[in-house]
Amino acid sequence: MTFPELYVLRHGETEWNAVGRLQGALNSPLTALGRAQAQAQGRILARCPLDGFKAVASPLGRTIETAGYAVAPLVTRVETDERLREIEVGAWSGRQRDTLGVPYDSSVPSGEALSIYEAAPGGEGLARLEARCQAFLEDLAGPAIIVTHGITGRMLRALWLGLGRAGLMDLPGGQGIVFHLKDGAHSVLEDV
């Protein structure tokens, strides 16, 4: 299936990101760095042709705050969609990554650390995340700017590219950048 052109943004760094705490459906505010990253995303998007694009964000506070800096100045309206929320981590919500007993090394390639999301007791798991992201993409009627989270954003991009869940391991993450998906290609846009 072919999907519309997308710009995908991960929210800026939060207080919990900075200390290695899992957020899932919980929230913490953006740090000063996170606000600067969101502003950088806004500068990137300001250079892009956005006519006909709608903007959609996860309803969680960190994405709404990011959208306020990065997207709101460029569009007339930012909608929210529950399907863009971050993967649920169940009993691990709010816990420090290093206390979970699951190997995690943030310095390894993006996919290496994804096993933590499958192991979370009472968590959503990648198969359910994949289903809701697929449903979101299938409902898109035109090009969109998406403001979401790290794992959810990776899943959306993997599905858009036709890689499925297995493709999560091959996609980069990052904050303060914009992922552009158009004509079957995936690119990373950075502030210059």
Coordinates of N, CA, C and O in Angstrom, one line a residue:
M1 N 0.8 -1.2 0.0 CA 0.0 0.0 0.0 C 0.9 1.2 0.0 O 1.9 1.3 0.7
T2 N 0.5 2.3 -0.8 CA 1.2 3.5 -0.8 C 0.6 4.5 0.1 O -0.7 4.7 0.1
F3 N 1.4 5.2 0.9 CA 0.9 6.2 1.9 C 1.3 7.6 1.4 O 2.3 7.8 0.7
P4 N 0.6 8.6 1.9 CA 0.9 10.0 1.6 C 2.3 10.4 2.1 O 2.9 9.8 3.0
E5 N 2.8 11.5 1.6 CA 4.0 12.1 2.1 C 3.9 12.5 3.5 O 2.9 13.0 4.0
L6 N 5.0 12.3 4.3 CA 5.0 12.6 5.7 C 6.3 13.3 6.1 O 7.3 13.0 5.6
Y7 N 6.1 14.2 7.1 CA 7.2 14.6 7.9 C 6.9 14.1 9.4 O 5.8 14.3 9.9
V8 N 7.9 13.4 9.9 CA 7.7 12.7 11.2 C 8.7 13.3 12.2 O 9.9 13.3 12.0
L9 N 8.2 13.8 13.3 CA 9.0 14.4 14.4 C 8.8 13.6 15.7 O 7.7 13.2 16.0
R10 N 9.9 13.4 16.3 CA 9.9 12.9 17.7 C 9.9 14.1 18.6 O 10.6 15.1 18.3
H11 N 9.2 14.0 19.7 CA 9.2 15.1 20.7 C 10.6 15.4 21.2 O 11.5 14.6 21.1
G12 N 10.8 16.6 21.7 CA 12.1 17.0 22.2 C 12.4 16.3 23.5 O 11.6 15.7 24.1
E13 N 13.7 16.4 23.9 CA 14.1 15.7 25.1 C 13.2 16.1 26.3 O 13.0 17.3 26.5
T14 N 12.8 15.2 27.1 CA 12.1 15.4 28.3 C 13.0 15.2 29.6 O 14.1 14.7 29.5
E15 N 12.5 15.7 30.7 CA 13.2 15.5 31.9 C 13.5 14.0 32.2 O 14.5 13.6 32.6
W16 N 12.5 13.2 31.9 CA 12.6 11.7 32.1 C 13.6 11.1 31.0 O 14.3 10.2 31.3
N17 N 13.6 11.6 29.8 CA 14.6 11.1 28.8 C 16.0 11.3 29.3 O 16.8 10.5 29.2
A18 N 16.2 12.5 29.9 CA 17.5 12.9 30.3 C 18.1 12.0 31.4 O 19.3 11.9 31.6
V19 N 17.2 11.4 32.2 CA 17.6 10.5 33.3 C 17.4 9.0 33.1 O 17.5 8.2 33.9
G20 N 16.9 8.7 31.8 CA 16.7 7.2 31.5 C 15.5 6.6 32.1 O 15.5 5.4 32.3
R21 N 14.5 7.4 32.3 CA 13.2 6.9 32.9 C 12.2 6.6 31.7 O 12.0 7.4 30.8
L22 N 11.6 5.4 31.7 CA 10.6 5.1 30.7 C 9.3 5.9 30.9 O 8.8 6.0 32.1
Q23 N 8.8 6.4 29.9 CA 7.6 7.3 30.0 C 6.3 6.5 29.6 O 5.3 6.6 30.2
G24 N 6.3 5.9 28.4 CA 5.1 5.2 27.9 C 4.0 6.3 27.8 O 4.1 7.3 27.3
A25 N 2.9 6.0 28.5 CA 1.7 6.9 28.5 C 1.8 8.0 29.5 O 1.0 8.9 29.6
L26 N 2.9 7.9 30.4 CA 3.1 9.0 31.4 C 3.8 10.1 30.7 O 4.1 10.1 29.5
N27 N 4.0 11.2 31.4 CA 4.5 12.4 30.8 C 5.5 13.1 31.7 O 5.3 13.1 32.9
S28 N 6.5 13.8 31.1 CA 7.3 14.7 31.8 C 7.6 15.9 30.8 O 7.5 15.7 29.6
P29 N 7.8 17.1 31.3 CA 8.0 18.2 30.5 C 9.3 18.2 29.7 O 10.2 17.5 30.1
L30 N 9.3 19.0 28.6 CA 10.6 19.2 27.9 C 11.6 19.9 28.7 O 11.3 20.8 29.5
T31 N 12.8 19.5 28.5 CA 14.0 20.2 29.1 C 14.3 21.4 28.3 O 13.7 21.6 27.2
A32 N 15.2 22.2 28.7 CA 15.7 23.4 27.9 C 16.2 22.9 26.5 O 15.9 23.4 25.5
L33 N 16.9 21.8 26.6 CA 17.4 21.1 25.3 C 16.3 20.7 24.5 O 16.2 20.9 23.3
G34 N 15.2 20.1 25.1 CA 14.1 19.6 24.4 C 13.3 20.8 23.7 O 12.9 20.6 22.5
R35 N 13.2 21.9 24.3 CA 12.6 23.0 23.7 C 13.4 23.5 22.5 O 12.9 23.9 21.5
A36 N 14.7 23.6 22.7 CA 15.6 24.0 21.6 C 15.5 23.0 20.4 O 15.5 23.4 19.3
Q37 N 15.4 21.7 20.7 CA 15.2 20.7 19.6 C 13.9 20.9 18.9 O 13.9 20.8 17.7
A38 N 12.9 21.2 19.6 CA 11.6 21.5 19.0 C 11.6 22.7 18.1 O 11.1 22.8 17.0
Q39 N 12.3 23.8 18.6 CA 12.5 25.0 17.8 C 13.3 24.7 16.5 O 13.0 25.2 15.5
A40 N 14.3 23.8 16.6 CA 15.1 23.4 15.5 C 14.2 22.7 14.5 O 14.3 22.9 13.2
Q41 N 13.3 21.8 14.9 CA 12.4 21.2 14.0 C 11.5 22.2 13.3 O 11.2 22.0 12.1
G42 N 11.1 23.2 14.0 CA 10.3 24.3 13.4 C 11.1 25.0 12.3 O 10.5 25.3 11.2
R43 N 12.4 25.2 12.5 CA 13.2 25.9 11.5 C 13.3 24.9 10.3 O 13.3 25.4 9.1
I44 N 13.5 23.7 10.5 CA 13.6 22.7 9.4 C 12.3 22.7 8.6 O 12.3 22.8 7.4
L45 N 11.1 22.6 9.3 CA 9.8 22.6 8.6 C 9.5 23.9 7.9 O 8.9 23.9 6.8
A46 N 10.0 25.0 8.4 CA 9.8 26.3 7.7 C 10.4 26.3 6.3 O 10.0 27.1 5.5
R47 N 11.4 25.5 6.1 CA 12.1 25.4 4.8 C 11.4 24.5 3.8 O 11.7 24.3 2.7
C48 N 10.3 23.7 4.3 CA 9.7 22.7 3.5 C 8.4 23.2 2.9 O 7.7 24.0 3.6
P49 N 8.0 22.7 1.8 CA 6.7 23.1 1.2 C 5.6 22.3 1.9 O 5.5 21.1 1.7
L50 N 4.8 23.0 2.6 CA 3.8 22.4 3.5 C 2.3 22.6 3.0 O 1.4 22.3 3.7
D51 N 2.2 23.2 1.8 CA 0.8 23.4 1.4 C 0.1 22.1 1.2 O 0.6 21.1 0.7
G52 N -1.1 22.1 1.8 CA -2.0 20.9 1.7 C -1.7 19.8 2.8 O -2.3 18.8 2.9
F53 N -0.7 20.1 3.7 CA -0.4 19.2 4.8 C -1.3 19.5 6.0 O -1.5 20.6 6.4
K54 N -1.7 18.4 6.6 CA -2.3 18.6 7.9 C -1.3 18.2 9.0 O -0.4 17.5 8.7
A55 N -1.6 18.6 10.2 CA -0.7 18.3 11.3 C -1.4 17.5 12.4 O -2.5 17.9 12.7
V56 N -0.8 16.4 12.8 CA -1.4 15.5 13.8 C -0.4 15.1 14.8 O 0.8 14.8 14.5
A57 N -0.7 15.2 16.1 CA 0.2 14.9 17.2 C -0.4 13.9 18.1 O -1.7 13.8 18.3
S58 N 0.4 13.2 18.8 CA 0.0 12.4 19.9 C -0.6 13.3 21.0 O -0.2 14.4 21.1
P59 N -1.6 12.8 21.8 CA -2.2 13.7 22.8 C -1.4 13.9 24.0 O -1.8 14.6 24.9
L60 N -0.2 13.2 24.1 CA 0.6 13.4 25.4 C 1.3 14.7 25.4 O 1.7 15.3 24.4
G61 N 1.4 15.2 26.6 CA 1.9 16.6 26.8 C 3.2 16.9 26.1 O 3.4 18.0 25.6
R62 N 4.2 16.0 26.1 CA 5.5 16.2 25.5 C 5.4 16.5 24.0 O 6.2 17.2 23.4
T63 N 4.5 15.8 23.4 CA 4.3 16.0 21.9 C 3.5 17.3 21.6 O 3.8 18.0 20.7
I64 N 2.5 17.6 22.5 CA 1.8 18.8 22.3 C 2.7 20.0 22.5 O 2.7 21.0 21.7
E65 N 3.6 19.9 23.5 CA 4.6 21.0 23.8 C 5.5 21.1 22.6 O 5.8 22.3 22.1
T66 N 6.0 20.0 22.0 CA 6.9 20.1 20.9 C 6.1 20.6 19.7 O 6.7 21.5 18.9
A67 N 4.9 20.2 19.4 CA 4.1 20.7 18.3 C 3.9 22.2 18.4 O 3.9 23.0 17.4
G68 N 3.8 22.7 19.7 CA 3.6 24.2 19.9 C 4.8 25.0 19.4 O 4.6 26.0 18.8
Y69 N 6.0 24.4 19.6 CA 7.2 25.1 19.1 C 7.5 24.9 17.6 O 7.9 25.8 16.9
A70 N 7.3 23.6 17.2 CA 7.8 23.2 15.9 C 6.7 23.4 14.8 O 7.1 23.7 13.6
V71 N 5.5 23.1 15.1 CA 4.5 23.0 14.0 C 3.4 24.1 14.0 O 3.0 24.7 13.0
A72 N 3.0 24.5 15.2 CA 1.8 25.4 15.3 C 2.1 26.8 14.6 O 1.2 27.3 14.0
P73 N 3.3 27.3 14.6 CA 3.5 28.5 13.8 C 3.4 28.4 12.3 O 3.3 29.4 11.6
L74 N 3.3 27.2 11.8 CA 3.3 26.9 10.4 C 2.0 26.4 9.8 O 1.9 26.4 8.6
V75 N 1.1 26.1 10.6 CA -0.2 25.5 10.2 C -1.3 26.2 10.9 O -1.1 26.8 12.0
T76 N -2.5 26.0 10.4 CA -3.7 26.7 11.1 C -4.2 25.8 12.3 O -4.8 26.4 13.2
R77 N -3.9 24.5 12.3 CA -4.5 23.6 13.3 C -3.6 22.4 13.5 O -3.1 21.8 12.5
V78 N -3.5 22.0 14.7 CA -2.8 20.7 15.0 C -3.8 19.8 15.7 O -4.4 20.1 16.7
E79 N -4.2 18.7 15.0 CA -5.1 17.7 15.6 C -4.3 16.7 16.5 O -3.1 16.6 16.4
T80 N -5.1 16.0 17.3 CA -4.4 14.9 18.1 C -5.1 13.6 17.7 O -6.2 13.5 17.2
D81 N -4.3 12.5 17.8 CA -4.8 11.2 17.5 C -4.2 10.2 18.5 O -3.0 10.1 18.6
E82 N -5.0 9.5 19.3 CA -4.6 8.5 20.3 C -3.7 7.5 19.7 O -2.8 7.0 20.4
R83 N -3.8 7.2 18.5 CA -3.0 6.1 17.9 C -1.5 6.5 17.7 O -0.6 5.7 17.5
L84 N -1.2 7.8 18.0 CA 0.2 8.3 17.9 C 0.9 8.3 19.2 O 2.0 8.7 19.3
R85 N 0.2 7.9 20.3 CA 0.8 7.9 21.6 C 2.0 6.9 21.6 O 2.0 6.0 20.7
E86 N 2.8 7.0 22.6 CA 4.0 6.1 22.7 C 3.6 4.7 23.1 O 2.5 4.5 23.7
I87 N 4.4 3.7 22.7 CA 4.1 2.3 23.1 C 4.0 2.3 24.6 O 4.7 2.9 25.4
E88 N 3.0 1.5 25.1 CA 2.7 1.4 26.5 C 3.7 0.4 27.1 O 3.9 -0.7 26.5
V89 N 4.3 0.8 28.2 CA 5.3 -0.1 28.9 C 4.8 -0.7 30.2 O 5.5 -1.2 31.0
G90 N 3.4 -0.7 30.4 CA 2.8 -1.3 31.5 C 3.4 -1.0 32.9 O 3.6 0.1 33.3
A91 N 3.8 -2.1 33.6 CA 4.4 -1.9 35.0 C 5.7 -1.2 35.0 O 6.1 -0.7 36.1
W92 N 6.3 -1.0 33.9 CA 7.6 -0.3 33.8 C 7.4 1.2 33.6 O 8.4 1.9 33.6
S93 N 6.2 1.7 33.5 CA 6.0 3.1 33.3 C 6.6 3.9 34.5 O 6.3 3.6 35.6
G94 N 7.4 4.9 34.2 CA 8.0 5.7 35.2 C 9.3 5.1 35.8 O 9.9 5.8 36.7
R95 N 9.7 3.9 35.4 CA 10.9 3.3 36.0 C 12.1 3.6 35.3 O 12.1 3.9 34.1
Q96 N 13.2 3.6 36.0 CA 14.5 3.8 35.4 C 14.9 2.6 34.6 O 14.7 1.5 35.0
R97 N 15.4 2.8 33.4 CA 15.8 1.7 32.5 C 16.8 0.7 33.2 O 16.7 -0.5 33.0
D98 N 17.7 1.3 33.9 CA 18.8 0.5 34.5 C 18.3 -0.3 35.7 O 19.1 -1.1 36.2
T99 N 17.1 -0.2 36.1 CA 16.6 -1.0 37.2 C 15.7 -2.2 36.8 O 15.2 -2.9 37.6
L100 N 15.6 -2.4 35.5 CA 14.6 -3.3 35.0 C 15.1 -4.8 34.8 O 14.3 -5.7 34.6
G101 N 16.4 -4.9 34.9 CA 17.0 -6.3 34.7 C 17.0 -6.7 33.2 O 17.1 -7.9 33.0
V102 N 16.8 -5.8 32.3 CA 16.8 -6.1 30.9 C 18.0 -5.4 30.3 O 18.1 -4.2 30.5
P103 N 18.8 -6.1 29.5 CA 20.0 -5.4 28.9 C 19.5 -4.2 28.1 O 18.6 -4.3 27.2
Y104 N 20.1 -3.1 28.3 CA 19.8 -1.9 27.5 C 21.1 -1.1 27.4 O 21.7 -0.8 28.4
D105 N 21.5 -0.7 26.2 CA 22.6 0.1 26.1 C 22.3 1.2 25.0 O 22.1 0.9 23.8
S106 N 22.1 2.4 25.4 CA 21.6 3.4 24.5 C 22.7 3.8 23.5 O 22.4 4.5 22.5
S107 N 23.9 3.3 23.6 CA 24.9 3.6 22.6 C 24.9 2.6 21.4 O 25.5 2.9 20.4
V108 N 24.1 1.5 21.5 CA 24.0 0.6 20.4 C 23.0 1.1 19.3 O 22.2 1.9 19.6
P109 N 23.1 0.5 18.1 CA 22.1 0.9 17.1 C 20.7 0.8 17.6 O 20.3 0.0 18.4
S110 N 19.8 1.6 17.0 CA 18.4 1.8 17.5 C 17.7 0.5 17.8 O 17.0 0.4 18.8
G111 N 17.7 -0.5 16.9 CA 17.0 -1.7 17.1 C 17.4 -2.6 18.2 O 16.6 -3.4 18.7
E112 N 18.7 -2.5 18.5 CA 19.2 -3.4 19.6 C 18.5 -3.3 20.9 O 18.4 -4.2 21.7
A113 N 18.0 -2.1 21.2 CA 17.3 -1.8 22.5 C 15.8 -2.1 22.5 O 15.2 -1.9 23.5
L114 N 15.3 -2.4 21.3 CA 13.8 -2.6 21.2 C 13.3 -3.7 22.0 O 12.1 -3.7 22.3
S115 N 14.1 -4.7 22.4 CA 13.6 -5.8 23.1 C 13.0 -5.4 24.5 O 12.1 -6.1 25.0
I116 N 13.4 -4.3 25.0 CA 12.9 -3.8 26.3 C 11.4 -3.6 26.2 O 10.6 -3.8 27.1
Y117 N 10.9 -3.2 25.0 CA 9.4 -3.0 24.9 C 8.6 -4.2 24.7 O 7.4 -4.2 25.0
E118 N 9.2 -5.3 24.3 CA 8.5 -6.6 24.3 C 8.5 -7.2 25.6 O 7.6 -8.0 25.9
A119 N 9.5 -6.9 26.5 CA 9.6 -7.6 27.8 C 8.8 -6.9 28.9 O 8.6 -7.5 30.0
A120 N 8.2 -5.7 28.6 CA 7.5 -4.9 29.7 C 6.3 -5.7 30.2 O 5.4 -5.9 29.4
P121 N 6.2 -6.0 31.5 CA 5.0 -6.7 32.0 C 3.8 -5.8 31.9 O 3.8 -4.6 32.3
G122 N 2.7 -6.3 31.2 CA 1.5 -5.5 31.0 C 1.7 -4.5 29.9 O 0.8 -3.6 29.7
G123 N 2.8 -4.5 29.2 CA 3.0 -3.5 28.1 C 2.2 -3.9 26.8 O 1.6 -4.9 26.7
E124 N 2.3 -3.0 25.9 CA 1.5 -3.1 24.7 C 2.2 -4.1 23.7 O 1.5 -4.9 23.0
G125 N 3.5 -4.1 23.6 CA 4.2 -5.0 22.7 C 4.2 -4.4 21.3 O 3.4 -3.6 20.9
L126 N 5.1 -4.9 20.5 CA 5.3 -4.3 19.2 C 4.2 -4.7 18.2 O 3.9 -3.9 17.3
A127 N 3.6 -5.9 18.3 CA 2.6 -6.3 17.4 C 1.3 -5.4 17.5 O 0.7 -5.0 16.5
R128 N 0.9 -5.0 18.7 CA -0.2 -4.2 18.9 C 0.1 -2.7 18.5 O -0.7 -2.0 17.9
L129 N 1.3 -2.3 18.8 CA 1.8 -1.0 18.3 C 1.7 -0.9 16.7 O 1.2 0.0 16.1
E130 N 2.2 -2.0 16.1 CA 2.1 -2.1 14.7 C 0.7 -2.0 14.1 O 0.5 -1.2 13.2
A131 N -0.2 -2.6 14.8 CA -1.6 -2.6 14.3 C -2.2 -1.2 14.4 O -2.9 -0.8 13.5
R132 N -2.0 -0.5 15.5 CA -2.6 0.9 15.6 C -1.9 1.8 14.7 O -2.5 2.7 14.1
C133 N -0.6 1.7 14.4 CA 0.1 2.6 13.5 C -0.3 2.3 12.1 O -0.5 3.2 11.3
Q134 N -0.5 1.0 11.7 CA -1.0 0.7 10.4 C -2.4 1.3 10.2 O -2.7 1.9 9.1
A135 N -3.3 1.2 11.2 CA -4.6 1.8 11.1 C -4.5 3.3 10.9 O -5.3 3.9 10.1
F136 N -3.6 3.9 11.6 CA -3.5 5.4 11.4 C -3.1 5.7 10.0 O -3.6 6.6 9.4
L137 N -2.0 5.0 9.5 CA -1.6 5.3 8.1 C -2.6 5.1 7.1 O -2.8 5.9 6.2
E138 N -3.4 4.0 7.3 CA -4.5 3.7 6.3 C -5.6 4.8 6.3 O -6.2 4.9 5.3
D139 N -5.7 5.5 7.4 CA -6.8 6.5 7.5 C -6.3 7.9 7.0 O -7.1 8.8 6.8
L140 N -5.0 8.0 6.7 CA -4.5 9.3 6.2 C -5.1 9.5 4.8 O -4.9 8.7 3.9
A141 N -5.7 10.7 4.6 CA -6.2 11.0 3.2 C -5.3 11.9 2.4 O -5.5 12.1 1.2
G142 N -4.2 12.4 3.1 CA -3.3 13.3 2.4 C -2.0 13.5 3.2 O -1.8 12.9 4.2
P143 N -1.1 14.3 2.7 CA 0.2 14.5 3.3 C 0.0 15.1 4.8 O -1.0 15.8 5.0
A144 N 0.9 14.7 5.6 CA 0.8 15.1 7.0 C 2.1 15.3 7.7 O 3.1 14.7 7.4
I145 N 2.1 16.2 8.7 CA 3.2 16.4 9.7 C 2.8 15.6 10.9 O 1.7 15.9 11.5
I146 N 3.6 14.7 11.4 CA 3.2 13.9 12.5 C 4.2 14.2 13.6 O 5.4 14.1 13.5
V147 N 3.7 14.5 14.8 CA 4.5 14.7 16.0 C 4.2 13.6 17.0 O 3.0 13.5 17.5
T148 N 5.2 12.7 17.2 CA 4.9 11.5 18.0 C 6.1 11.2 18.9 O 6.8 12.1 19.4
H149 N 6.4 10.0 19.1 CA 7.4 9.5 20.1 C 8.4 8.6 19.3 O 8.3 8.3 18.2
G150 N 9.5 8.2 20.1 CA 10.6 7.5 19.5 C 10.2 6.2 18.9 O 10.4 5.9 17.7
I151 N 9.6 5.3 19.6 CA 9.2 3.9 19.1 C 8.0 4.0 18.1 O 8.1 3.4 17.1
T152 N 7.0 4.8 18.5 CA 5.9 5.0 17.6 C 6.3 5.6 16.3 O 5.9 5.1 15.2
G153 N 7.1 6.6 16.3 CA 7.6 7.2 15.1 C 8.4 6.2 14.2 O 8.3 6.2 13.0
R154 N 9.2 5.4 14.8 CA 10.0 4.4 14.1 C 9.0 3.4 13.4 O 9.2 3.0 12.3
M155 N 8.0 3.0 14.2 CA 7.0 2.0 13.6 C 6.3 2.6 12.4 O 6.1 2.0 11.4
L156 N 5.9 3.9 12.6 CA 5.2 4.5 11.4 C 6.1 4.6 10.2 O 5.6 4.2 9.1
R157 N 7.3 4.9 10.4 CA 8.3 5.0 9.3 C 8.5 3.6 8.7 O 8.6 3.4 7.4
A158 N 8.7 2.6 9.5 CA 8.9 1.2 9.0 C 7.7 0.7 8.2 O 7.9 0.1 7.1
L159 N 6.5 1.0 8.7 CA 5.3 0.6 7.9 C 5.2 1.4 6.6 O 4.9 0.8 5.6
W160 N 5.4 2.7 6.7 CA 5.4 3.5 5.5 C 6.3 3.0 4.4 O 6.0 3.0 3.2
L161 N 7.5 2.6 4.8 CA 8.5 2.1 3.9 C 8.3 0.6 3.5 O 9.1 0.1 2.7
G162 N 7.3 0.0 4.0 CA 7.0 -1.4 3.7 C 7.9 -2.4 4.4 O 8.0 -3.6 4.0
L163 N 8.6 -2.0 5.4 CA 9.5 -2.9 6.2 C 8.8 -3.7 7.3 O 9.4 -4.6 7.8
G164 N 7.7 -3.3 7.7 CA 7.0 -3.9 8.8 C 7.8 -3.8 10.1 O 8.8 -3.0 10.2
R165 N 7.3 -4.5 11.1 CA 7.9 -4.5 12.4 C 9.4 -4.8 12.4 O 10.2 -4.3 13.1
A166 N 9.8 -5.7 11.5 CA 11.2 -6.1 11.4 C 12.1 -4.9 11.0 O 13.3 -4.9 11.3
G167 N 11.6 -3.9 10.3 CA 12.3 -2.8 9.9 C 12.7 -1.8 11.0 O 13.5 -0.9 10.7
L168 N 12.1 -1.9 12.2 CA 12.5 -1.0 13.3 C 14.0 -1.0 13.5 O 14.5 0.1 13.9
M169 N 14.6 -2.1 13.4 CA 16.1 -2.2 13.7 C 16.9 -1.4 12.8 O 18.0 -1.0 13.1
D170 N 16.4 -1.1 11.6 CA 17.2 -0.5 10.6 C 17.0 1.1 10.5 O 17.7 1.7 9.7
L171 N 16.1 1.6 11.3 CA 15.8 3.0 11.2 C 16.4 3.8 12.3 O 16.4 3.4 13.5
P172 N 16.9 5.0 12.0 CA 17.5 5.8 13.0 C 16.5 6.5 13.9 O 15.3 6.6 13.5
G173 N 16.8 6.9 15.1 CA 16.0 7.7 15.9 C 16.6 9.1 16.0 O 17.5 9.4 15.2
G174 N 16.1 9.8 17.0 CA 16.7 11.1 17.2 C 15.7 12.2 17.5 O 14.6 12.1 17.1
Q175 N 16.2 13.2 18.2 CA 15.4 14.4 18.6 C 16.0 15.6 17.9 O 17.2 15.6 17.7
G176 N 15.2 16.6 17.6 CA 15.7 17.8 17.0 C 15.9 17.7 15.5 O 16.4 18.6 14.9
I177 N 15.4 16.6 14.9 CA 15.5 16.4 13.5 C 14.1 16.1 12.9 O 13.2 15.9 13.7
V178 N 14.0 16.0 11.6 CA 12.7 15.7 11.0 C 12.9 14.6 10.0 O 13.9 14.6 9.2
F179 N 12.1 13.5 10.1 CA 12.2 12.4 9.1 C 11.2 12.7 8.0 O 10.0 13.0 8.2
H180 N 11.7 12.7 6.7 CA 10.8 13.0 5.6 C 10.6 11.7 4.8 O 11.6 11.0 4.4
L181 N 9.4 11.4 4.5 CA 9.0 10.2 3.7 C 8.3 10.6 2.5 O 7.1 11.2 2.6
K182 N 8.8 10.4 1.3 CA 8.2 10.8 0.1 C 8.7 9.9 -1.1 O 9.9 9.6 -1.1
D183 N 7.8 9.6 -1.9 CA 8.1 8.8 -3.1 C 8.9 7.5 -2.8 O 9.9 7.2 -3.5
G184 N 8.6 6.8 -1.7 CA 9.2 5.6 -1.3 C 10.6 5.8 -0.7 O 11.2 4.8 -0.4
A185 N 11.0 7.0 -0.4 CA 12.3 7.3 0.2 C 12.1 7.9 1.6 O 11.2 8.6 1.9
H186 N 13.2 7.6 2.4 CA 13.2 8.1 3.8 C 14.5 8.9 3.9 O 15.6 8.5 3.5
S187 N 14.3 10.2 4.4 CA 15.5 11.0 4.6 C 15.4 11.7 5.9 O 14.4 11.9 6.5
V188 N 16.6 12.1 6.4 CA 16.7 12.8 7.7 C 17.0 14.3 7.4 O 18.1 14.5 6.8
L189 N 16.2 15.2 7.9 CA 16.4 16.6 7.7 C 16.9 17.2 9.0 O 16.4 16.9 10.0
E190 N 18.0 18.0 8.9 CA 18.6 18.6 10.1 C 18.6 20.1 9.9 O 18.6 20.6 8.8
D191 N 18.7 20.7 11.1 CA 18.8 22.2 11.1 C 20.2 22.6 10.7 O 21.2 22.0 11.1
V192 N 20.3 23.6 9.9 CA 21.6 24.0 9.4 C 22.0 25.4 10.0 O 21.2 26.2 10.3

